[in-house]
Tab-separated table of C-alpha atoms in Angstrom:
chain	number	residue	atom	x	y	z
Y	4	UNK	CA	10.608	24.558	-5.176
Y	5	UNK	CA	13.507	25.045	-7.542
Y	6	UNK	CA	14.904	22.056	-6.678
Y	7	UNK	CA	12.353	19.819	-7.424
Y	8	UNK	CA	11.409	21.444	-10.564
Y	9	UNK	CA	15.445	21.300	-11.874
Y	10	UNK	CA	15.106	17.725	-10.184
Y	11	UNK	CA	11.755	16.908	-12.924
Y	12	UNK	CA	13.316	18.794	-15.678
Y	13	UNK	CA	16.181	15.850	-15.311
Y	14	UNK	CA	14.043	12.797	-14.674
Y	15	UNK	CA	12.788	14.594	-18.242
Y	16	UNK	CA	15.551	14.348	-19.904
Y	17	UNK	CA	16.410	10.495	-18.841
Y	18	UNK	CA	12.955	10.008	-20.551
Y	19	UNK	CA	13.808	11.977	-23.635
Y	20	UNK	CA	13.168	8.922	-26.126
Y	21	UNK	CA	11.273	6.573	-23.966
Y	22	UNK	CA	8.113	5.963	-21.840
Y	23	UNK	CA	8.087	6.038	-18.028
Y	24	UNK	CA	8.108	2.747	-16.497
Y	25	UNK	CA	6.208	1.819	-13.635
Y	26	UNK	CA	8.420	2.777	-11.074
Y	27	UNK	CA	8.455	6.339	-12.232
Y	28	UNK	CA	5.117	7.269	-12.104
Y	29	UNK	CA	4.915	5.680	-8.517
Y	30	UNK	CA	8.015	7.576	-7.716
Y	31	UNK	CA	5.862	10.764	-9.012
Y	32	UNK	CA	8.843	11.330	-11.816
Y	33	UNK	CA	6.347	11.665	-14.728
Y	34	UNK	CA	4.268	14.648	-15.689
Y	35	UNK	CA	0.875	14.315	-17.077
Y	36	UNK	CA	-0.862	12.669	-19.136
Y	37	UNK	CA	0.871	9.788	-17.455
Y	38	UNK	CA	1.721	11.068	-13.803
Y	39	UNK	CA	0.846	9.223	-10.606
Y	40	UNK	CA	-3.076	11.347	-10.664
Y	41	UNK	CA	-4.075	9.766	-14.122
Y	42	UNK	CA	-3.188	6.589	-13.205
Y	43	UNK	CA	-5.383	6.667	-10.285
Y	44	UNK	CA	-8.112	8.215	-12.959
Y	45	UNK	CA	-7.383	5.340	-15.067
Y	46	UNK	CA	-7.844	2.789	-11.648
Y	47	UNK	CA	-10.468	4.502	-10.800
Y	48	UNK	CA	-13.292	4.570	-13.868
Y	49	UNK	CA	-12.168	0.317	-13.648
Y	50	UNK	CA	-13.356	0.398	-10.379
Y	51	UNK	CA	-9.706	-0.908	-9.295
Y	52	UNK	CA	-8.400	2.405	-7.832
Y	53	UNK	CA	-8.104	0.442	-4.270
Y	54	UNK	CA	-5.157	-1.611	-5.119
Y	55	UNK	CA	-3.470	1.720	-5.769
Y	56	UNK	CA	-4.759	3.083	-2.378
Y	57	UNK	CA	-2.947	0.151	-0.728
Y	58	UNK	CA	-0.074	-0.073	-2.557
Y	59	UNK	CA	0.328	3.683	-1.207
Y	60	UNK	CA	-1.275	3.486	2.153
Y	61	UNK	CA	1.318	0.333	2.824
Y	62	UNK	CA	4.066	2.809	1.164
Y	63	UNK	CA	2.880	5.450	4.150
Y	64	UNK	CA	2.553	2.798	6.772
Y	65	UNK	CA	6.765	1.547	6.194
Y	66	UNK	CA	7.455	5.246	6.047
Y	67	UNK	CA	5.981	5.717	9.182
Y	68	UNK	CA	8.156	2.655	10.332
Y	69	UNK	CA	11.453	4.355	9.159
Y	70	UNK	CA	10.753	7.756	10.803
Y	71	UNK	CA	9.964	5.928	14.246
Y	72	UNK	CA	13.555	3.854	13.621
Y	73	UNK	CA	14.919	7.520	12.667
Y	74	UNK	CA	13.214	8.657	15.998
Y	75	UNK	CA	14.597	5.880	18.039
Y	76	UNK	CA	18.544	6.968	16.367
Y	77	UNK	CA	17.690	10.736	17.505
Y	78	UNK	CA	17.380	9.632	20.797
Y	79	UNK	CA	20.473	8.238	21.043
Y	80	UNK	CA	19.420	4.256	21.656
Y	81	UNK	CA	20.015	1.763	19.518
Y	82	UNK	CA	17.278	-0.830	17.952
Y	83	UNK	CA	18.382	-3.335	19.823
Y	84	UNK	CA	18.173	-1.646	23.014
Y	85	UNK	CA	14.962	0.069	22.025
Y	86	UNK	CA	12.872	-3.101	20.371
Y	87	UNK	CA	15.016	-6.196	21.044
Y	88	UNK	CA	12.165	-8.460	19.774
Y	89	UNK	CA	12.249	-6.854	16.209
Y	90	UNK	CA	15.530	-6.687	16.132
Y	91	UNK	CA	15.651	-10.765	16.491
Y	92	UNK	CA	13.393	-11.017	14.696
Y	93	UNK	CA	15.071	-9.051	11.895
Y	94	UNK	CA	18.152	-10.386	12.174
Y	95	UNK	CA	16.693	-13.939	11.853
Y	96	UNK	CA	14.201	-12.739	8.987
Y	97	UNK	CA	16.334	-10.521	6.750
Y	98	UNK	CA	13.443	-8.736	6.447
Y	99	UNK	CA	13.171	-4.900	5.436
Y	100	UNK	CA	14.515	-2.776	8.038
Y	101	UNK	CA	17.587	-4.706	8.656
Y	102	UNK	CA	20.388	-3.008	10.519
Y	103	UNK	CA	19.137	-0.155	11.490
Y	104	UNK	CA	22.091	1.143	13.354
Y	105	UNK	CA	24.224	1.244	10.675
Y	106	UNK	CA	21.923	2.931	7.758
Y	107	UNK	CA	19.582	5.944	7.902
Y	108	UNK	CA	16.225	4.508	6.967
Y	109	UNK	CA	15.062	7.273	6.946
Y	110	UNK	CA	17.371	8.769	3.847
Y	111	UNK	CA	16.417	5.912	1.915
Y	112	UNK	CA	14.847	7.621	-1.372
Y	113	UNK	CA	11.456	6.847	-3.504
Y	114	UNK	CA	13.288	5.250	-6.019
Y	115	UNK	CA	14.273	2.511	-3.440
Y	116	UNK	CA	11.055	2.387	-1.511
Y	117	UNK	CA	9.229	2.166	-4.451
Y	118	UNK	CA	10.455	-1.776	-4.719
Y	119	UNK	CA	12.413	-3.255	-2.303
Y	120	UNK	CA	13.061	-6.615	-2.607
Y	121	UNK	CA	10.502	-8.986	-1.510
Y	122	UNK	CA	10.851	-10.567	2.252
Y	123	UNK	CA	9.254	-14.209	2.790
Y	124	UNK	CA	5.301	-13.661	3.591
Y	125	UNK	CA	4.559	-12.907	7.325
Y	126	UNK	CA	1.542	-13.826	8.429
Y	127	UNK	CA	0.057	-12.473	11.805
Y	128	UNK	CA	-0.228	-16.100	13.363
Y	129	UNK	CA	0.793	-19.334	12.757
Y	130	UNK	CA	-1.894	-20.699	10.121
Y	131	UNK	CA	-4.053	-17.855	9.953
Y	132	UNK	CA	-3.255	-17.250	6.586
Y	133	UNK	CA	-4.336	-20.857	5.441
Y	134	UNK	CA	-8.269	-20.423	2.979
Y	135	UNK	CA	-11.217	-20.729	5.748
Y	136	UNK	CA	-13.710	-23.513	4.293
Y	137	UNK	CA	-16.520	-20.359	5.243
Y	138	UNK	CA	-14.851	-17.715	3.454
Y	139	UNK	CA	-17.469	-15.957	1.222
Y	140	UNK	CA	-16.726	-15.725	-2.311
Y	141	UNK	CA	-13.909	-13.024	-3.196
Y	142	UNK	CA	-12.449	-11.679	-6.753
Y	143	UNK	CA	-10.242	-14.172	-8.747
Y	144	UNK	CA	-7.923	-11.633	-10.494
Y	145	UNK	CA	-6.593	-7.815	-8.669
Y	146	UNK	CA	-8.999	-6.200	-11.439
Y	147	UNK	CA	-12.199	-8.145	-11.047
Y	148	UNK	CA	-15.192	-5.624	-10.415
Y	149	UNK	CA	-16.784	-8.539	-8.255
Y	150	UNK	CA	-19.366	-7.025	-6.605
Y	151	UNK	CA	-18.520	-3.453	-8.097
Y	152	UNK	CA	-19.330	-1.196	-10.941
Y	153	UNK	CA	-17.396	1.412	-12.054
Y	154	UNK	CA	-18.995	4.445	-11.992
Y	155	UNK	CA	-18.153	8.272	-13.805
Y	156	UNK	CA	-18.278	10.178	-10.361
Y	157	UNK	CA	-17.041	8.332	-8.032
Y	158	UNK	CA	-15.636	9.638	-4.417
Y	159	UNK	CA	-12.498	11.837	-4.783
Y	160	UNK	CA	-9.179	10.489	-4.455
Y	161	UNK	CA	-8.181	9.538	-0.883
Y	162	UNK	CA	-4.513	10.816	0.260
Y	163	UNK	CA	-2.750	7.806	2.313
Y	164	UNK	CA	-2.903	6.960	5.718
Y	165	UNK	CA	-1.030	9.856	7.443
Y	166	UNK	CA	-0.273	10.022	11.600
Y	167	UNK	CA	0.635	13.631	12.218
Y	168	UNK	CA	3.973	14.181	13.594
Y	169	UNK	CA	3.065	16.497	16.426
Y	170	UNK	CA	5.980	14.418	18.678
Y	171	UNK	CA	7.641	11.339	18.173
Y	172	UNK	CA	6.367	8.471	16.772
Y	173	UNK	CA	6.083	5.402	19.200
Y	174	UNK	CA	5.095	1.502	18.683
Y	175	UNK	CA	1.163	2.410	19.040
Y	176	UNK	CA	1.140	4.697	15.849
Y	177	UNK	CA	2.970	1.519	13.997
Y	178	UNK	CA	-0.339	-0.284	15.373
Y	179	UNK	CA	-2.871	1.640	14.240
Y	180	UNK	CA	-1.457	2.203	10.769
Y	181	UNK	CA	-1.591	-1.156	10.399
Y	182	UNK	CA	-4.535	-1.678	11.905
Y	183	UNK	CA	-6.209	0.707	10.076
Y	184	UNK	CA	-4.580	-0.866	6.585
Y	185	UNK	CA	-5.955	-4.831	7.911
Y	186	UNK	CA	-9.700	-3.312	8.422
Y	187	UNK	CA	-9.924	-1.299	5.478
Y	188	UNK	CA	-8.394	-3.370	2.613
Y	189	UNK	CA	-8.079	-7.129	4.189
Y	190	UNK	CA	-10.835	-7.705	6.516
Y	191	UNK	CA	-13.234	-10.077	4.864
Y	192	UNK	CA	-16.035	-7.353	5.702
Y	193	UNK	CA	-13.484	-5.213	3.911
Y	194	UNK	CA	-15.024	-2.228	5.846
Y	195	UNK	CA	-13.073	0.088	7.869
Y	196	UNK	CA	-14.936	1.235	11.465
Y	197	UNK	CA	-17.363	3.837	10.929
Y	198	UNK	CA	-17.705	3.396	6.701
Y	199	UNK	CA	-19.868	1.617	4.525
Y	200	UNK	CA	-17.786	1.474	1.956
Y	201	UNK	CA	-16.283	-1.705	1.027
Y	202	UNK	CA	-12.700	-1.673	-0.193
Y	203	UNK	CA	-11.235	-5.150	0.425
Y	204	UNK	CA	-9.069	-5.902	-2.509
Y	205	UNK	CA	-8.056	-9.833	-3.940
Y	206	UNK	CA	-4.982	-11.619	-2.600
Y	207	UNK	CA	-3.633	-15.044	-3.400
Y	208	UNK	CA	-4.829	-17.466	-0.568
Y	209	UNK	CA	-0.917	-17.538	0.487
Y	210	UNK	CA	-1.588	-13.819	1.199
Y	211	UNK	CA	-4.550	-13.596	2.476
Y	212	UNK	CA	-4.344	-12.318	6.503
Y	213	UNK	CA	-7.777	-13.150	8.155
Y	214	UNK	CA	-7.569	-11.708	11.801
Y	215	UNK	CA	-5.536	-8.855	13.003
Y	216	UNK	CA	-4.939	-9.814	16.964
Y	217	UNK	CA	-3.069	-6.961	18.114
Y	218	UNK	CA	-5.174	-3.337	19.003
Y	219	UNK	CA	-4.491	-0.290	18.992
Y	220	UNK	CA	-6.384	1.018	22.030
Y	221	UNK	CA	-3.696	-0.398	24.846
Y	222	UNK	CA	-0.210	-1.630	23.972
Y	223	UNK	CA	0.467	-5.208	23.461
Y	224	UNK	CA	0.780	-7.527	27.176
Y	225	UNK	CA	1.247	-11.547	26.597
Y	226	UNK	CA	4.242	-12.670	25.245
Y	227	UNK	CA	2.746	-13.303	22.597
Y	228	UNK	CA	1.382	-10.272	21.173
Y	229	UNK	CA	4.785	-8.742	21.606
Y	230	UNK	CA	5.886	-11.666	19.329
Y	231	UNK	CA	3.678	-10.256	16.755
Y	232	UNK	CA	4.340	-6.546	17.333
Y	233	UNK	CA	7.875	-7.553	15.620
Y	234	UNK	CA	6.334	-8.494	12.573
Y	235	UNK	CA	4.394	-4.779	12.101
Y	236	UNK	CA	6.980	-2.874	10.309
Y	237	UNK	CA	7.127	-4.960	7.357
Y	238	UNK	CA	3.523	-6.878	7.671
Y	239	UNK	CA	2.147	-6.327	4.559
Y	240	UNK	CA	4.815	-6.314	2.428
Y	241	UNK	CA	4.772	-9.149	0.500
Y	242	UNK	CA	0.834	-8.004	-0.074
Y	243	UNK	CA	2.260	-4.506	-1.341
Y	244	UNK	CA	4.330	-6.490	-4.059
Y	245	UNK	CA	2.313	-8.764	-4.839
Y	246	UNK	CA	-0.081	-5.347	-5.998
Y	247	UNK	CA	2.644	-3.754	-7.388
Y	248	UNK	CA	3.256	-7.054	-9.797
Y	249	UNK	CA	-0.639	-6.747	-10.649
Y	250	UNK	CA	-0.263	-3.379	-11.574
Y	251	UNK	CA	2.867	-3.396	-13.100
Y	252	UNK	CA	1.534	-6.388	-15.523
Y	253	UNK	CA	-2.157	-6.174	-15.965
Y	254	UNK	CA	-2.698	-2.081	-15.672
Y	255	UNK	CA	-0.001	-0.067	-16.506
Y	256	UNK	CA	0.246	-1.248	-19.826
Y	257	UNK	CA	-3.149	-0.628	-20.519
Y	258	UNK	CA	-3.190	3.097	-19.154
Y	259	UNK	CA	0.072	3.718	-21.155
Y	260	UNK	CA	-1.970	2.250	-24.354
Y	261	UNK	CA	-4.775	4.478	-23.277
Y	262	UNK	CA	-2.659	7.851	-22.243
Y	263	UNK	CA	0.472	7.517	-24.523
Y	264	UNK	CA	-1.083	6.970	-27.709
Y	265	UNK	CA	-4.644	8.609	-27.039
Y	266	UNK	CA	-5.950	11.783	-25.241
Y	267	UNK	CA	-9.569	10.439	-24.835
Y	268	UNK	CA	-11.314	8.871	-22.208
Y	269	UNK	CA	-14.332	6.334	-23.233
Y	270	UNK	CA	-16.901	8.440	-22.056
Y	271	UNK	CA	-16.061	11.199	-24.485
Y	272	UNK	CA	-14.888	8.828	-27.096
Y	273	UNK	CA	-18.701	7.117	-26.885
Y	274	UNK	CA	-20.085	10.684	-27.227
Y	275	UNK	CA	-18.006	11.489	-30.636
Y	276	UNK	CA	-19.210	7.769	-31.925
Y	277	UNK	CA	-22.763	9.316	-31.575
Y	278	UNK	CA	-22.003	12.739	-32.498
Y	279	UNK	CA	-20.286	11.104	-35.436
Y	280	UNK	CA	-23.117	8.651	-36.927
Y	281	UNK	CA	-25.752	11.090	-36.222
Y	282	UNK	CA	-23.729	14.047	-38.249
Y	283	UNK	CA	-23.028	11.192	-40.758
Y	284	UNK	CA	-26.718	10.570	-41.309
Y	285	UNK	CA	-27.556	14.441	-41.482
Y	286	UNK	CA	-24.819	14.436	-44.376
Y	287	UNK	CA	-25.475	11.381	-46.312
Y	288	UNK	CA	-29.406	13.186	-46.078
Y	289	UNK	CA	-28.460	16.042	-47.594
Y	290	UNK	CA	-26.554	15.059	-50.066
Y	291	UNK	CA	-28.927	12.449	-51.692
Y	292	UNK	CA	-31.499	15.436	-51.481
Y	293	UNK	CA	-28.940	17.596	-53.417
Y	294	UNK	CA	-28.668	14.958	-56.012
Y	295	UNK	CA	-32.536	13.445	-56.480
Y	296	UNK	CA	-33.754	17.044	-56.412
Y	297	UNK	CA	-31.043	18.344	-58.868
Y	298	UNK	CA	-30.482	21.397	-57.010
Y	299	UNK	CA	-28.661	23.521	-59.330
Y	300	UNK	CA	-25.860	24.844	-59.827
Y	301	UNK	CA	-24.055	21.741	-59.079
Y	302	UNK	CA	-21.091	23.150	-56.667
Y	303	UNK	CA	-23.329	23.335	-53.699
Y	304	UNK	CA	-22.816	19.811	-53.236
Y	305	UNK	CA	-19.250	20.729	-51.994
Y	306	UNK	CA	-20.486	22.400	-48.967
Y	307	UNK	CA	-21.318	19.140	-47.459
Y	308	UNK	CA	-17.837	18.577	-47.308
Y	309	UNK	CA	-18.648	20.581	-43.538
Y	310	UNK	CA	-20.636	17.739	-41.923
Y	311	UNK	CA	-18.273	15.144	-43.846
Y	312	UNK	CA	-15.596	16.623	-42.073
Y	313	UNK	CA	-17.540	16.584	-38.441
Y	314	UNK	CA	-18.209	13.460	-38.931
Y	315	UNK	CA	-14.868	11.447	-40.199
Y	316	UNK	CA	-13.099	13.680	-37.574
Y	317	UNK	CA	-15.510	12.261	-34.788
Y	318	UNK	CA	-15.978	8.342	-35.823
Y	319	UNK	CA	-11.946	8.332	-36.502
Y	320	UNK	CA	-11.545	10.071	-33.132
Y	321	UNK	CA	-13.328	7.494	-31.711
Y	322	UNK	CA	-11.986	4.309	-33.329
Y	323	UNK	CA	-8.112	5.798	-32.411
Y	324	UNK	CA	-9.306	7.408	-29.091
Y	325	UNK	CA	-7.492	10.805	-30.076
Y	326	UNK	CA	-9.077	14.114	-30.895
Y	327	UNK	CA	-5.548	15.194	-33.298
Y	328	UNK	CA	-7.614	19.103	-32.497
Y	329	UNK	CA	-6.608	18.604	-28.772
Y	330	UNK	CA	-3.883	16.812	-29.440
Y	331	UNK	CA	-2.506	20.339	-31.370
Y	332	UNK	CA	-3.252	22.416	-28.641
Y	333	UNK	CA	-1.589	19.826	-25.958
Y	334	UNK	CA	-4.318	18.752	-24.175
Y	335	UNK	CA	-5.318	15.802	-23.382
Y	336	UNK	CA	-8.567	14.271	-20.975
Y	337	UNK	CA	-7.975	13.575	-17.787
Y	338	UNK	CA	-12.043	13.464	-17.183
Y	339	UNK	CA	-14.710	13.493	-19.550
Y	340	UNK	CA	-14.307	16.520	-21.078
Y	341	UNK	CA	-12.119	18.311	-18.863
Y	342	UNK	CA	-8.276	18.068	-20.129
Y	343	UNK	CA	-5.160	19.144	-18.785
Y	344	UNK	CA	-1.877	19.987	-20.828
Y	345	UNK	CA	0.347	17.603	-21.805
Y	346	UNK	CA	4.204	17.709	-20.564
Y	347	UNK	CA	5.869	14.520	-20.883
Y	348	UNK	CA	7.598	15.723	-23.736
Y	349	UNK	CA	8.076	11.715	-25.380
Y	350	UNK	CA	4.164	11.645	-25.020
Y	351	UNK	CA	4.042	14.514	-26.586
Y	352	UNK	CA	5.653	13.622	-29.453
Y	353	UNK	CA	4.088	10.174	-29.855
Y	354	UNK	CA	0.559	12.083	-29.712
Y	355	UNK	CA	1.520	14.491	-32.130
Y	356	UNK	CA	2.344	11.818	-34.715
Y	357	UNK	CA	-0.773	9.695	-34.188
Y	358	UNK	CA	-2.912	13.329	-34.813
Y	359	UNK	CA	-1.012	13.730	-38.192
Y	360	UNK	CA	-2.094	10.178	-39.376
Y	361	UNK	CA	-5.913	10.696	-38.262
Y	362	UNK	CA	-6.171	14.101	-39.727
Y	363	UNK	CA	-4.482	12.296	-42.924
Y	364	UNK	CA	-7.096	10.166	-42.638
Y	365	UNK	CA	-9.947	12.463	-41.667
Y	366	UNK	CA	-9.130	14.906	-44.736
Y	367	UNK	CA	-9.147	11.557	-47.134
Y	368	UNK	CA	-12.361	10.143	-46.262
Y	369	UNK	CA	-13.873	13.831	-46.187
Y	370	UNK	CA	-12.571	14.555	-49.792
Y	371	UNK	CA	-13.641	11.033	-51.197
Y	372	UNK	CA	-17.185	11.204	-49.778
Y	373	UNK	CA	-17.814	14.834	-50.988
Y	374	UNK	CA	-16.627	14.046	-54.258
Y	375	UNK	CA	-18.501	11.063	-54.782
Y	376	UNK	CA	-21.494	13.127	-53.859
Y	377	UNK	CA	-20.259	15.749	-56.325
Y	378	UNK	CA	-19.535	13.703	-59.292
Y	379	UNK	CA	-22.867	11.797	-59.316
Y	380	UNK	CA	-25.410	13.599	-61.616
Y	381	UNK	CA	-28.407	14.749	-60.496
Y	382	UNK	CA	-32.084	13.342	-61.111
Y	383	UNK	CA	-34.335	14.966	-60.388
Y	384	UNK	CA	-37.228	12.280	-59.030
């Protein structure tokens, strides 16, 4: 445990004067408000938190893959004696587990995992990646809500695909991980057995994989299914980053916009807007009653300065997304209205300077307005 926190306090440090990149937060190097969690928050009130689930479920699936080629060196046999048809086909491909015998797969960090260098696509069969001429509909762009509406309470995040290691891992738990992957995310129906759900996510026609012909229920028998049990380790790959090049373009940028340089998510920011226009109307209310009624003496008028206040503080939260009051406590939203502290000490620091410059403004639009209100004489109508 002190290891990894002396190993976060350093990934810190590298961040001292920067933001995390993508990589980092994927890696789970970055602390909140911009850790791995908020980022599936942010996904997830789009209604785009599945790309996420496969980027990581295909992350779980090739580390299954390395700890069955770690297995495999344990036992003393080499790759080529234990899968001879992978290792051709590796060796021909380049693809990602190359070599096995001569580097531990299984050391290989997060850092490296996180983007390895894209293989050539692999499709299951010979032309069953070409666009069916019956294929319903699907999402144009990774972030489309086709079909889907984001909702406030949606269902809790789902941890990866994970086989228990109860004894070694053989070819048949590389099957059903990626069988499991195919039905839930890629399957037209984009259903996995036994749920309702739909969670099939948009790929490029060139990506697309319509039929998964191996099973999982008996191990692989013509010649050509153990063809095609070759390509498992590193089948979805090119899917994986093609994701992580959606997200790294079209998302992350947006949730550092959202996280780095506000603390508010839209639900609460909406609620302040009200809050802010209805505390607005109660003020501007009371203080042209102060004035046509002449209420003397005249310095009462400054006590509207408190719903003034309420109300620049709320409207300006909302048009910056930043309550500077949470802000000063370090907290930030990671729901509505539920926050969490922030420790990304750059964050930090960028949120602390964007709360000065709204409570600048907030105590400037509070002063003008109640002295406007106080200079105008009264008359009484």
């Amino acid at each position: 445990m002190d290891d990894e926190q002396r190993r976060q306090d350093d990934w810190a440090k590298d961040r001292k004067n920067r933001l995390p990149t993508f990589t980092e937060v994927l890696s789970r190097r970055t602390r909140p408000p911009v850790d791995l969690f908020m980022f599936y928050l942010f996904l997830q009130r789009e209604g785009a938190e599945d790309i996420l689930d496969f980027w990581l479920d295909v992350q779980q699936h090739e580390n299954l893959c390395r700890a069955y080629f770690k297995d495999v060196r344990k036992s003393g046999r080499t790759i080529r004696e234990d899968w001879p048809e992978y290792w051709d086909y590796a060796r021909r491909r380049g693809e990602m587990f190359p070599d096995q015998d001569k580097h531990n797969l299984a050391a290989l960090g997060d850092e490296k995992a996180a983007r390895s260098p894209s293989p050539r696509l692999t499709s299951v069969s010979p032309g069953q990646t070409a666009v069916g001429t019956t294929e319903p509909p699907r999402s144009t762009t990774p972030f489309s809500l086709s079909g889907r509406t984001p909702t406030l309470f949606k269902r809790a995040s789902r941890a990866p695909t994970v086989i228990p290691r109860s004894q070694a891992i053989n070819r048949q738990d590389l099957i059903a991980s990626a069988e499991r992957i195919y039905y839930r995310y890629l399957s037209p129906a984009g259903t996995a057995p036994g749920s309702n759900e739909s969670h099939e996510i948009y790929l490029p026609p060139a990506l697309r994989i319509h039929s998964f012909p191996l099973s999982s229920t008996h191990e692989p028998r013509s010649q050509t299914e153990i063809s095609l049990m070759a390509q498992i380790p590193d089948m979805f790959h090119a899917q994986k980053e093609y994701c992580y090049r959606a997200m790294e373009q079209d998302a992350f940028p947006r949730f550092l916009r959202a996280k780095a340089f506000g603390n508010l998510t839209p639900v609460s920011a909406l609620v302040r807007l009200i809050a802010g226009l209805v505390i607005l109307w109660i003020g501007l209310a009371a203080g042209f009653s102060l004035i046509f009624l002449d209420v003397q003496p005249k310095s009462k008028r400054f006590f509207l300065f408190i719903p003034y206040t309420l109300a620049c503080l709320f409207l300006i939260s909302h048009q910056y997304e930043l309550d500077p009051i949470l802000v000063f406590l370090g907290q930030s939203e990671s729901t509505p209205f539920r926050t969490l502290h922030i420790r990304e000490s750059y964050v930090k620091k960028l949120l602390i300077g964007r709360a000065i410059w709204v409570s600048v403004l907030v105590a400037a639009c509070t002063v003008a307005l109640t002295m406007i209100f106080w200079a105008v004489p009264g008359h009484r109508l």
